[in-house]
Coordinates of C-alpha atoms and ligand atoms in Angstrom, one line a residue:
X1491 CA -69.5 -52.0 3.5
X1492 CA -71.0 -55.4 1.5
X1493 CA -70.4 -57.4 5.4
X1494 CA -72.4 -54.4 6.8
X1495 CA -75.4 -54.7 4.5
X1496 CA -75.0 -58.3 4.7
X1497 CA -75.6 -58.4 8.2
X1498 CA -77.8 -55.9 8.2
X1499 CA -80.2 -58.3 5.9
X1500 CA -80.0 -61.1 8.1
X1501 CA -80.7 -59.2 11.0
X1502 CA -84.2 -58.1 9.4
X1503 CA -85.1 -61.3 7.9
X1504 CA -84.6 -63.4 11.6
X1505 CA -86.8 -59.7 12.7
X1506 CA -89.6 -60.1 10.1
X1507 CA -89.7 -63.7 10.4
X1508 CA -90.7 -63.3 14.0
X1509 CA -92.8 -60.4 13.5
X1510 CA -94.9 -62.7 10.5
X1511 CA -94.3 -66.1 12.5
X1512 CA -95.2 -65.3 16.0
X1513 CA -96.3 -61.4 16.4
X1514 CA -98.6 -61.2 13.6
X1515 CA -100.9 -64.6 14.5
X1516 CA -100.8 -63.2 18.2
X1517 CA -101.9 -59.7 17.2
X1518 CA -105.1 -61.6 15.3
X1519 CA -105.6 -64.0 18.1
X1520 CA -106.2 -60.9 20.7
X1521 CA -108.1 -59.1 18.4
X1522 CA -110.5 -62.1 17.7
X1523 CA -110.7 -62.8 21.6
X1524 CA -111.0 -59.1 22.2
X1525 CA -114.0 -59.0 19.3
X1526 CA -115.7 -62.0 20.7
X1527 CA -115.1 -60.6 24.4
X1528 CA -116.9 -57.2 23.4
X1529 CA -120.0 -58.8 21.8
X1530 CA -120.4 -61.3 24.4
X1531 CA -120.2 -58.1 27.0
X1532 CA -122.9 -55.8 24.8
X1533 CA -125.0 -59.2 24.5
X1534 CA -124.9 -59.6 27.9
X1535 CA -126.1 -55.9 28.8
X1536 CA -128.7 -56.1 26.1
X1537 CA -129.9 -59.2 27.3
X1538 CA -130.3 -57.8 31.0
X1539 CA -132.0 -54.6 29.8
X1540 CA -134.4 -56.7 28.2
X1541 CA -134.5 -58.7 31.3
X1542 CA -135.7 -55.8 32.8
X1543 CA -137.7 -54.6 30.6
X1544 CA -140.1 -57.7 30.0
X1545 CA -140.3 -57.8 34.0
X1546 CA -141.4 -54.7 33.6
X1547 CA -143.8 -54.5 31.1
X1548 CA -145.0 -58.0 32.2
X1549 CA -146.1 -56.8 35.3
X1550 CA -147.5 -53.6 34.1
X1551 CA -149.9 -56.0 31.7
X1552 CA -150.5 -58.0 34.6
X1553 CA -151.9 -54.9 36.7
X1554 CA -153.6 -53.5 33.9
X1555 CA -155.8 -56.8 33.2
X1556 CA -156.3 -57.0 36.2
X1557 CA -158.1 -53.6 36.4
X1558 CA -159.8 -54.6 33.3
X1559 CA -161.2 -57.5 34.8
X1560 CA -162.5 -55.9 37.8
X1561 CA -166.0 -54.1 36.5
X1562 CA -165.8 -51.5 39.2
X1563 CA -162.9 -49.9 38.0
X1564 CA -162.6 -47.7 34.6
X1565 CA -159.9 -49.1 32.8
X1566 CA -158.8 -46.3 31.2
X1567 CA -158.8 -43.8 33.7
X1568 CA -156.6 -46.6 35.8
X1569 CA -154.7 -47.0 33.2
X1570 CA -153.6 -43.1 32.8
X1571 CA -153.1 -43.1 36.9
X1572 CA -150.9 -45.9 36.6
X1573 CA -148.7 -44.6 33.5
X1574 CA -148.7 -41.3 35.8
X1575 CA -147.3 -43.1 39.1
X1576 CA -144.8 -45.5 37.2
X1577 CA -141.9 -45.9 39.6
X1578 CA -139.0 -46.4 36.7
X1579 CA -139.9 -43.6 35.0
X1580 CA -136.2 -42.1 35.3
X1581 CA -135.1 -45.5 33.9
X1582 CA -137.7 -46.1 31.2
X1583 CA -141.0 -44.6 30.1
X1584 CA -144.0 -46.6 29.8
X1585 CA -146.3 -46.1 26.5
X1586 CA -149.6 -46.9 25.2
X1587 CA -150.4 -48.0 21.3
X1588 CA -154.2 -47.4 20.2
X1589 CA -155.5 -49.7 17.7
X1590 CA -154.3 -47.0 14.8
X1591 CA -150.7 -47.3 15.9
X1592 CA -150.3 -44.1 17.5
X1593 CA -148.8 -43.5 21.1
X1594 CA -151.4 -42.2 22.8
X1595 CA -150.2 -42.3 26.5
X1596 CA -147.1 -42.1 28.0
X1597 CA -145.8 -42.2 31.3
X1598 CA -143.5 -38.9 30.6
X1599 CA -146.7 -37.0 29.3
X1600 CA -144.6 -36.3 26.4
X1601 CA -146.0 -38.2 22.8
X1602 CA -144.1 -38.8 20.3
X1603 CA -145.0 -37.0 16.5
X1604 CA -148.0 -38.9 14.7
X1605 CA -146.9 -41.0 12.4
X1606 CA -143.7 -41.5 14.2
X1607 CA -143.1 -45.8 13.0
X1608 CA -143.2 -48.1 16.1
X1609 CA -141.1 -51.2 14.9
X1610 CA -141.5 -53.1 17.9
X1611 CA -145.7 -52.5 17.6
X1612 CA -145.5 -53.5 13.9
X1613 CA -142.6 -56.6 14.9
X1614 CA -145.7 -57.7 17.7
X1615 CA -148.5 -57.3 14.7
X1616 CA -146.2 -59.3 12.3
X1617 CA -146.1 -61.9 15.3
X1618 CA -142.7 -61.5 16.6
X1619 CA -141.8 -61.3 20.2
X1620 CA -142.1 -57.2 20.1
X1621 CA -138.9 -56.7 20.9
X1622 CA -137.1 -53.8 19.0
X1623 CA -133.2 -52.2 19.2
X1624 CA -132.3 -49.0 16.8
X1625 CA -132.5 -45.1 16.9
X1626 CA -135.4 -42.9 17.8
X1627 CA -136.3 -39.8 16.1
X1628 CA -133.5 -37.5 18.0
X1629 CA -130.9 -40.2 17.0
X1630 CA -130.7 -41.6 20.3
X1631 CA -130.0 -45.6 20.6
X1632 CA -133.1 -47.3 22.6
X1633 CA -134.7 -50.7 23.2
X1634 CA -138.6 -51.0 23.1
X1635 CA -140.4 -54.4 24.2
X1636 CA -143.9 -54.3 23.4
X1637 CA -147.0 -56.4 24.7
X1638 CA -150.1 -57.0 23.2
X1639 CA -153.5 -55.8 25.5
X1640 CA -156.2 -55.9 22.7
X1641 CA -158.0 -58.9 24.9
X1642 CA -159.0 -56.6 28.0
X1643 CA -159.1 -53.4 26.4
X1644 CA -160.2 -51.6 23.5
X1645 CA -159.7 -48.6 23.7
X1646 CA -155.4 -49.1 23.7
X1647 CA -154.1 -52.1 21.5
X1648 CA -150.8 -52.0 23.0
X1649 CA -148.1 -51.2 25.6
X1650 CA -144.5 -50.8 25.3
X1651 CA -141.6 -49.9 27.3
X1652 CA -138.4 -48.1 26.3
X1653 CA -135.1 -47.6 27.8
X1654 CA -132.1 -45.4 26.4
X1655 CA -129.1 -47.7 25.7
X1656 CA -126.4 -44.7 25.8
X1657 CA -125.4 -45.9 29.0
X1658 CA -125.2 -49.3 28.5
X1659 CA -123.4 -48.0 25.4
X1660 CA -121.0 -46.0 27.5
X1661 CA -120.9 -49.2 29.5
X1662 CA -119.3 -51.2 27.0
X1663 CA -117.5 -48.9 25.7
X1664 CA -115.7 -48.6 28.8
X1665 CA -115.2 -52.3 28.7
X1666 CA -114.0 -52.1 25.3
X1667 CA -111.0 -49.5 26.5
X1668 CA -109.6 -51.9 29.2
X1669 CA -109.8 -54.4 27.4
X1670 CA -108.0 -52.4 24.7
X1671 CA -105.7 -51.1 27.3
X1672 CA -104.6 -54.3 28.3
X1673 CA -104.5 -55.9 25.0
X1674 CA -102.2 -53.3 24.1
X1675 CA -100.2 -53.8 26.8
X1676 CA -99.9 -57.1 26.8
X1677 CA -99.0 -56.9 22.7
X1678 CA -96.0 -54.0 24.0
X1679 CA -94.7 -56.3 26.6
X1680 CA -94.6 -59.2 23.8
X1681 CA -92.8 -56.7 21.5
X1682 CA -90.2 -56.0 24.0
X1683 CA -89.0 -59.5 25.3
X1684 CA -89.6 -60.4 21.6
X1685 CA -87.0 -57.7 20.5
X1686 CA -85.0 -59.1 23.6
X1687 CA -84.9 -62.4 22.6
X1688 CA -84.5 -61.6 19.3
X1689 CA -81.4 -59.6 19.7
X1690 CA -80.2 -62.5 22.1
X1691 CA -80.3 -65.0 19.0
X1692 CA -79.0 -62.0 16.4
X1693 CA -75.9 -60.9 18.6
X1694 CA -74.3 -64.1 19.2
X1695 CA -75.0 -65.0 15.5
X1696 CA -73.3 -62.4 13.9
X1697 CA -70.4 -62.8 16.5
X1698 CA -69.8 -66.3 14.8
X1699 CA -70.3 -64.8 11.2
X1700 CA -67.8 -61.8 12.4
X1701 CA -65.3 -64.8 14.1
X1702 CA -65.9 -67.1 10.8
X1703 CA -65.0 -64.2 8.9
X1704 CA -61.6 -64.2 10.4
X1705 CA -61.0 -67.5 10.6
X1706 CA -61.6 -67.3 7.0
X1707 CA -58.5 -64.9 6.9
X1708 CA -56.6 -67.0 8.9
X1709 CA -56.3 -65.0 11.9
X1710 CA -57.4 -67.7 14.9
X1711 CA -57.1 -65.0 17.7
X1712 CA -60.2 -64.0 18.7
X1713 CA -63.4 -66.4 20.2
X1714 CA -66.9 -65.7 21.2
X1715 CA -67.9 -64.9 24.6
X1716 CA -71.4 -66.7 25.1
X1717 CA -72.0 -67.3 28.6
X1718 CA -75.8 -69.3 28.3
X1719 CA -75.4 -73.2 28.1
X1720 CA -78.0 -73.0 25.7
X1721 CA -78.0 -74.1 21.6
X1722 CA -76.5 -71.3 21.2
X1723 CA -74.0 -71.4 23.1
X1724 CA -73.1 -75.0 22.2
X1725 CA -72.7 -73.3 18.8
X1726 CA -70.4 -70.8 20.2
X1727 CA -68.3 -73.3 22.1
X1728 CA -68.3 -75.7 19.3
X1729 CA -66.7 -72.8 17.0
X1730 CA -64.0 -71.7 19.3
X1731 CA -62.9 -75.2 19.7
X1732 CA -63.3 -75.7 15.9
X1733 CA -60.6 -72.3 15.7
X1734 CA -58.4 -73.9 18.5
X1735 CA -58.0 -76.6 16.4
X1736 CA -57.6 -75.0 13.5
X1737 CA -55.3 -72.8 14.6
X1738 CA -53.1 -76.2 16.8
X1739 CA -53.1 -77.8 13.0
X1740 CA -52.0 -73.9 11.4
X1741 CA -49.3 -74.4 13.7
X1742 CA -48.4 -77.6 13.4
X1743 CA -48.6 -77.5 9.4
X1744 CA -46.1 -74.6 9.4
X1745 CA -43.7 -76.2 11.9
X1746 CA -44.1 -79.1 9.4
X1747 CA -43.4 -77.3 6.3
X1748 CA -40.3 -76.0 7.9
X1749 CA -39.4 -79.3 9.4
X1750 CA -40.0 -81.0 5.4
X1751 CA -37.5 -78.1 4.5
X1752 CA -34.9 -78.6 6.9
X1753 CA -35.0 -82.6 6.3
X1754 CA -34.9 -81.9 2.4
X1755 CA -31.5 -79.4 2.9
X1756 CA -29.3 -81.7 5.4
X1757 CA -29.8 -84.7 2.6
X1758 CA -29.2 -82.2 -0.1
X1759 CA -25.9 -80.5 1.5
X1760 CA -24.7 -83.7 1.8
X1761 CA -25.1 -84.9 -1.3
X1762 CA -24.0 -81.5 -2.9
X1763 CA -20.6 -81.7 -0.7
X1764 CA -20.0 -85.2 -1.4
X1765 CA -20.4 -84.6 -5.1
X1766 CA -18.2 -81.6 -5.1
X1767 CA -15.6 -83.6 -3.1
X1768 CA -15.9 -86.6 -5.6
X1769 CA -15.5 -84.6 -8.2
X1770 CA -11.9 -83.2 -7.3
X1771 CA -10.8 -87.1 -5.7
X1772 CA -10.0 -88.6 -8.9
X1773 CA -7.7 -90.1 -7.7
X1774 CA -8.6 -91.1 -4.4
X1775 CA -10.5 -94.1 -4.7
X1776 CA -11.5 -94.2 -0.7
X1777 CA -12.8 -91.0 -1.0
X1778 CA -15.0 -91.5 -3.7
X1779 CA -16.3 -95.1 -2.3
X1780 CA -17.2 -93.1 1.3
X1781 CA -18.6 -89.8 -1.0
X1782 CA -21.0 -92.3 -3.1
X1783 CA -21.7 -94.1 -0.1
X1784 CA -23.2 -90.9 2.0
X1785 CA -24.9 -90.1 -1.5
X1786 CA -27.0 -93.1 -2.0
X1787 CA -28.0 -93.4 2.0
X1788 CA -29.1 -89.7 1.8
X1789 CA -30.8 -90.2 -1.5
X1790 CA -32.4 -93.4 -0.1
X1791 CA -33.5 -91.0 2.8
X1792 CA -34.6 -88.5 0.4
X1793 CA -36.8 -91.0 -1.4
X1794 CA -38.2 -92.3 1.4
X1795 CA -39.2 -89.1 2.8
X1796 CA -40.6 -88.1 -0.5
X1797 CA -42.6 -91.3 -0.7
X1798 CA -44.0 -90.7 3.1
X1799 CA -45.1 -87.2 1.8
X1800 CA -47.2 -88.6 -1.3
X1801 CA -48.5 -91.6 0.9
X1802 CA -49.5 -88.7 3.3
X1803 CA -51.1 -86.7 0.9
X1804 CA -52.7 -89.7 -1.2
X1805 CA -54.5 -90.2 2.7
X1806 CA -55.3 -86.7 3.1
X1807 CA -57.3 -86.6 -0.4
X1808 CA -59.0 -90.2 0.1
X1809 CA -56.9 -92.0 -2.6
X1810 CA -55.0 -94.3 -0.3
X1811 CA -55.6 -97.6 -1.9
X1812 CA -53.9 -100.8 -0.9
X1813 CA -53.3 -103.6 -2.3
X1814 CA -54.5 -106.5 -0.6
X1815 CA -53.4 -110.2 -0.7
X1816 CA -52.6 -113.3 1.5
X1817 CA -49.2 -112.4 2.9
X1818 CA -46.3 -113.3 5.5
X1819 CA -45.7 -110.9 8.5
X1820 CA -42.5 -112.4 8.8
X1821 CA -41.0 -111.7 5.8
X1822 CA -41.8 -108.3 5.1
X1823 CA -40.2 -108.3 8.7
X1824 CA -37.2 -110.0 8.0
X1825 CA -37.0 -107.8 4.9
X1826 CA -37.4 -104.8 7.4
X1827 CA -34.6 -106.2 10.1
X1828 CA -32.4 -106.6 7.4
X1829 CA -32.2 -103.1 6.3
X1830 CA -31.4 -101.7 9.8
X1831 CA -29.6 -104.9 10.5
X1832 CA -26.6 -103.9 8.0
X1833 CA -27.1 -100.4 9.9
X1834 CA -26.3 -101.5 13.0
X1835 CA -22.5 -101.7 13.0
X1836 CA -22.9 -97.7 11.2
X1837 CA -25.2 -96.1 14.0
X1838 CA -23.6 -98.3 16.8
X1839 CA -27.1 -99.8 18.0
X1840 CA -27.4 -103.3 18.9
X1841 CA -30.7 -104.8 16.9
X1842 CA -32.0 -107.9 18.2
X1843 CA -34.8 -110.0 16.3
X1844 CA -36.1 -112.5 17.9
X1845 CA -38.2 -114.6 14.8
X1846 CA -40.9 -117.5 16.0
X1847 CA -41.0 -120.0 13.3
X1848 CA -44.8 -119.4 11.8
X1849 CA -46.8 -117.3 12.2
X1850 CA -50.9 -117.0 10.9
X1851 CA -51.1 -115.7 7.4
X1852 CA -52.9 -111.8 6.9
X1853 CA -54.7 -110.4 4.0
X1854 CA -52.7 -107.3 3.6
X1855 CA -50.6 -105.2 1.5
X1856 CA -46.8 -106.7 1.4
X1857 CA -45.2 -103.3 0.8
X1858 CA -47.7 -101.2 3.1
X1859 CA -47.1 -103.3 5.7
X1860 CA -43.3 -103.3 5.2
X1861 CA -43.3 -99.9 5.3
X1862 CA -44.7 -99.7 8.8
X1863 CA -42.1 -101.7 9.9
X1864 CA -39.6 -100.1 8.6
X1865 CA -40.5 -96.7 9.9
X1866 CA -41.3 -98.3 13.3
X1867 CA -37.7 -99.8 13.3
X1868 CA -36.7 -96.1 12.1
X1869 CA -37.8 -94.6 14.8
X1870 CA -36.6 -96.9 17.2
X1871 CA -32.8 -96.5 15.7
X1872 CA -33.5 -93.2 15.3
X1873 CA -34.4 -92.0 18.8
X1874 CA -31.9 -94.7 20.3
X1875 CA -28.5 -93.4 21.4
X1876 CA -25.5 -94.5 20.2
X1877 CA -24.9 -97.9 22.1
X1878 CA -28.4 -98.6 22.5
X1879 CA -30.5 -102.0 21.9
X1880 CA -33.0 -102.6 19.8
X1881 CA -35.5 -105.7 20.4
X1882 CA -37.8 -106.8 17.7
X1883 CA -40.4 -109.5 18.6
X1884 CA -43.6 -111.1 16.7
X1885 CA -45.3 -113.3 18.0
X1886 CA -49.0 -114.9 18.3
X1887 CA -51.3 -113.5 20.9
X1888 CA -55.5 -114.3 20.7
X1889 CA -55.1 -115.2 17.2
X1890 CA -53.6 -112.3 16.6
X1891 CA -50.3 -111.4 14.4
X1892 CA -48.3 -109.4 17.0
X1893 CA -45.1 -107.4 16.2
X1894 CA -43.4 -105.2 18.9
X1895 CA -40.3 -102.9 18.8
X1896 CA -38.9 -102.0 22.2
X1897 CA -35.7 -99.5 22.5
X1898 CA -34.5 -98.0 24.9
X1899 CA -33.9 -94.4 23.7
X1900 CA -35.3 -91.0 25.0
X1901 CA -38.4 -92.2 25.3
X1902 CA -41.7 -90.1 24.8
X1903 CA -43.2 -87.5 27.5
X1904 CA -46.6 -88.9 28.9
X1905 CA -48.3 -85.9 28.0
X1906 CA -47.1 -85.9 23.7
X1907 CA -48.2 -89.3 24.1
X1908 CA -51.6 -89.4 23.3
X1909 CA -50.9 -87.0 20.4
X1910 CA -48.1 -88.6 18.8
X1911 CA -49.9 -90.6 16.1
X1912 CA -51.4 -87.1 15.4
X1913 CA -50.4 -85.9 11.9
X1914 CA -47.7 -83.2 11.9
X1915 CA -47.2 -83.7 15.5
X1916 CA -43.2 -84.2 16.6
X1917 CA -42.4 -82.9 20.3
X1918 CA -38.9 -83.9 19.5
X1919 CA -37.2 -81.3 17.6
X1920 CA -33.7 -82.1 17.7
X1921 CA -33.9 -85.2 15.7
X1922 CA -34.5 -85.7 12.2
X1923 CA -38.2 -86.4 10.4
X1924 CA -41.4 -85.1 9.3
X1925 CA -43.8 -86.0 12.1
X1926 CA -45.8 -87.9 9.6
X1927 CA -44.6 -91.3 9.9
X1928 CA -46.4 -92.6 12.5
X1929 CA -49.9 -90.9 11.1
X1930 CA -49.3 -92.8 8.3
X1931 CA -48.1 -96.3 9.9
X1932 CA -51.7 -96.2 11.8
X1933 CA -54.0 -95.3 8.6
X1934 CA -52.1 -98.2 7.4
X1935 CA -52.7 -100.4 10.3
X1936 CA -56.3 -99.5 10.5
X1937 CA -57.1 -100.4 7.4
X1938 CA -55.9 -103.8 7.8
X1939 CA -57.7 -103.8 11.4
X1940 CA -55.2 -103.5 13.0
X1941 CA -54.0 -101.2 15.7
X1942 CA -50.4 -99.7 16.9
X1943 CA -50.0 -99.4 20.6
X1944 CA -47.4 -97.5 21.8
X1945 CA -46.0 -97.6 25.5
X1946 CA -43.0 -95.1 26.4
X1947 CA -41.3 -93.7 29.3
X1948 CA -39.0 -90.7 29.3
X1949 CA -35.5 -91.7 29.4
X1950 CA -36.2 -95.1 29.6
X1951 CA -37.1 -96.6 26.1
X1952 CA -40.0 -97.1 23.9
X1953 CA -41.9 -99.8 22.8
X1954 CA -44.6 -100.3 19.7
X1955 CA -46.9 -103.2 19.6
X1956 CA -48.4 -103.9 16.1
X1957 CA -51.3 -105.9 16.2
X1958 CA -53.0 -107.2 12.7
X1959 CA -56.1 -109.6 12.4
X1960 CA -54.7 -112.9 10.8
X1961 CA -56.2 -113.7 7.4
X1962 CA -59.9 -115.0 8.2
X1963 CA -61.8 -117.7 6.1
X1964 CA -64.5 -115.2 4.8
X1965 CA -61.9 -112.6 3.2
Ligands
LIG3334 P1 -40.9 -88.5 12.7 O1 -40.7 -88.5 11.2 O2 -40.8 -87.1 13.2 O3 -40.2 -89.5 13.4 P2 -43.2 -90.0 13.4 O4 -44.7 -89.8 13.1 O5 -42.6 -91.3 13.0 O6 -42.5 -88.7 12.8 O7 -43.1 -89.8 14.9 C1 -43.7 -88.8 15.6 C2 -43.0 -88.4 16.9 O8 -43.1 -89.5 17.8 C3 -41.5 -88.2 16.7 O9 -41.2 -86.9 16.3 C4 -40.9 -88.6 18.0 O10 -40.9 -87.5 18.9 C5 -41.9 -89.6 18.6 N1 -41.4 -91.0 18.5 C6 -41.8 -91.9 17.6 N2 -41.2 -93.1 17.8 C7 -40.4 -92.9 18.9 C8 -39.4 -93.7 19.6 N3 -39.2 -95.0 19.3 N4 -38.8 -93.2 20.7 C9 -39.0 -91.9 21.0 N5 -39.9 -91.0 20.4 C10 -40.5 -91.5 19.3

């Protein structure tokens, strides 16, 4: 129910951020062209009805002074013959304004009330251009350009045309639909791909907040299908690789933990046996020496192992410090070859060492650095058959402090290779340890700056080269 409303909200806030981000300014955009569009349309009409209607009237005043000028003509009468035979009378009507202000003649032979208000007649005796847009008395829209003729005649002060704007009205009006029309469509088509590509960034999103959901659970099943190779779906891929790792290291941290348990028991048994035994062999002295014996070595075992694990963990949480000094490879070597040396009769392994006389100093930890040898040797011994050989070298190569330890045991599979300084990782089950050893040996390594190279063939042997920068002038 609370993941429900949860999504619900985010789904609406990506929505209404679009709808305020993008859909709102392009809403006022279109109606601010479509305003603009629409005045710059009725401007245009009005403009060419006035067009018209000056051309009109300019001609009419033309005529009519000419008529005035001729002095065989009666203006007047001329003038009511012409109003009479206007040809854009079905258009326009034609009008004539006596010095009182009155219409006096028209071209329609209809006059409008007395004291009807001419504004363009009062706009032309105010000294404007006579031009005059509103309502007439029947509450019709007109234009009315007027033109002063008080220099020929005196009898009529003024003429004036007037035109009806309802269809230029209509006109407009019609523009003002399309454009409406097509504004609106434009606006539904941006709503739908909007909603589209909305939806294509909401889907995929809550898929990962679903799929993060269980991974939160622990259940590293399920990934997201996203085909696009766009953001997006470099999120998507980067998550499902994020859960198969996740789920490789799940894996690998249980087989660990069971692995830890099973070292911890086989040490533990024995030591629980041997103590049993030792304690009903009073008087068998040989019994007690060998019991004792297998109790220290598997409590040696049993320390190390424990000391791996807190090294391990000391890594995991960043508190990994070493020690660092000027030190001797070779002794923390010799210390190392020692151990396994007094081993050697025990497992049946043949260890060889093969010591140079000097070697360069390194600024390192003493005991950090012994302890990668050791667990190198370890696992040399370790995954070494009875009978097998052992070769320990160190030498000097570019400067460098160089220790390798060759076997020739099982070997490692070309494809665990790579993976095998990987933390919990240990293809081989059937021998004993945590899989953590050589994780650690190559933290410690590194942060010496050094590096562990490791070269192995499957039933062949194995061989680990150690390589550590020799102490330099600076450090
Ligand atoms: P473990 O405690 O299991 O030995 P390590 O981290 O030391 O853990 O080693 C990881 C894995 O690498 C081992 O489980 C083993 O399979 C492989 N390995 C390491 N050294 C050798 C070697 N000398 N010969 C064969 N396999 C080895």
């Amino acid at each position: 129910m609370i993941k429900f409303k949860k999504n619900t909200l985010k789904k609406r806030s990506i929505t209404q951020r679009w709808i305020t981000n993008n859909l709102a300014v392009v809403v006022l955009i279109m109606i601010s062209i479509m305003l603009a569009f629409v005045y710059a349309i009725q401007t245009f009409y009005y403009a060419s009805a006035r067009q018209t209607l000056t051309s009109e009237l300019t001609s009419i005043v033309n005529l009519l002074n000419r008529y005035a000028q001729d002095s065989e003509t009666n203006l007047s009468s001329e003038m009511r013959s012409t109003f009479e035979s206007f040809s854009a009378k079905d258009k326009m009507e034609l009008m004539a304004v006596n010095s009182k202000g009155r219409v006096v003649l028209t071209s329609s032979g209809f006059s409008p009330s007395a004291g009807t208000i001419i504004p363009d007649y009062e706009n032309l005796l105010n000294g404007g251009d006579g031009y005059w847009v509103g309502k007439a008395e029947n509450q019709e829209k007109i234009m009315a350009v007027c033109a002063d003729i008080s220099s020929f005649s005196s009898e009529y002060h003024a003429v004036r045309v007037v035109c009806s704007l309802t269809e230029i009205d209509r006109a407009v009006g019609t523009v003002i639909i399309g454009a409406t029309i097509v504004c609106s469509m434009i606006l539904l088509m941006l709503v739908l791909t909007g909603i589209y590509f909305v939806g294509s960034i909401i889907k995929p999103i809550m898929q990962v907040s679903n799929m993060a959901g269980k991974f939160a659970k622990g259940d590293f099943s399920s990934r997201i299908r996203y085909q696009d190779s766009d953001e997006i779906g470099d999120l998507c891929k980067a998550i499902n690789h994020m859960a198969d790792e996740l789920s490789t290291a799940e894996e690998m941290k249980n087989e660990f933990i069971s692995s830890v348990s099973h070292e911890l028991r086989t040490p533990l048994t024995a030591i629980k046996g041997w103590a049993e035994t030792i304690s009903y062999a009073d008087n068998d002295p040989e019994t007690v020496r060998k019991g004792m014996n297998v109790i220290v070595n598997e409590t040696a075992r049993l320390s190390q192992m424990v000391e791996e694990l807190l090294d391990f963990s000391r890594m995991q949480s960043g508190h990994f410090t070493l020690q660092k000094a000027t030190m001797d490879v070779l002794a923390e070597l010799g210390d190392a070859v020692l151990i396994y040396m007094n081993k050697k009769v025990q497992d049946n392994i043949r260890i060889e060492y093969d010591e140079p006389e000097m070697l360069p100093f390194v600024y390192g930890d003493k005991n950090r650095i012994r302890q990668v040898f050791i667990n190198i040797i370890d696992n040399a011994v370790k995954y070494s058959d009875a009978g097998g050989h052992v070769r320990i070298k160190a030498f000097e190569q570019d400067g460098n402090v160089c220790v390798s330890v060759s076997d020739d045991g099982c070997g490692i599979k070309a494809s665990d290779l790579p993976k095998i300084k990987t933390k919990f990782y240990k293809p081989n089950h059937t021998r004993r340890g945590s899989g953590i050893g050589l994780a650690v040996a190559d933290e410690i390594i590194s942060e010496h700056g050094g590096s562990i190279d490791i070269t192995s063939e499957e039933g062949v042997g194995t061989t680990v080269l150690i390589t550590l920068p020799p102490e330099s002038h600076e450090t």
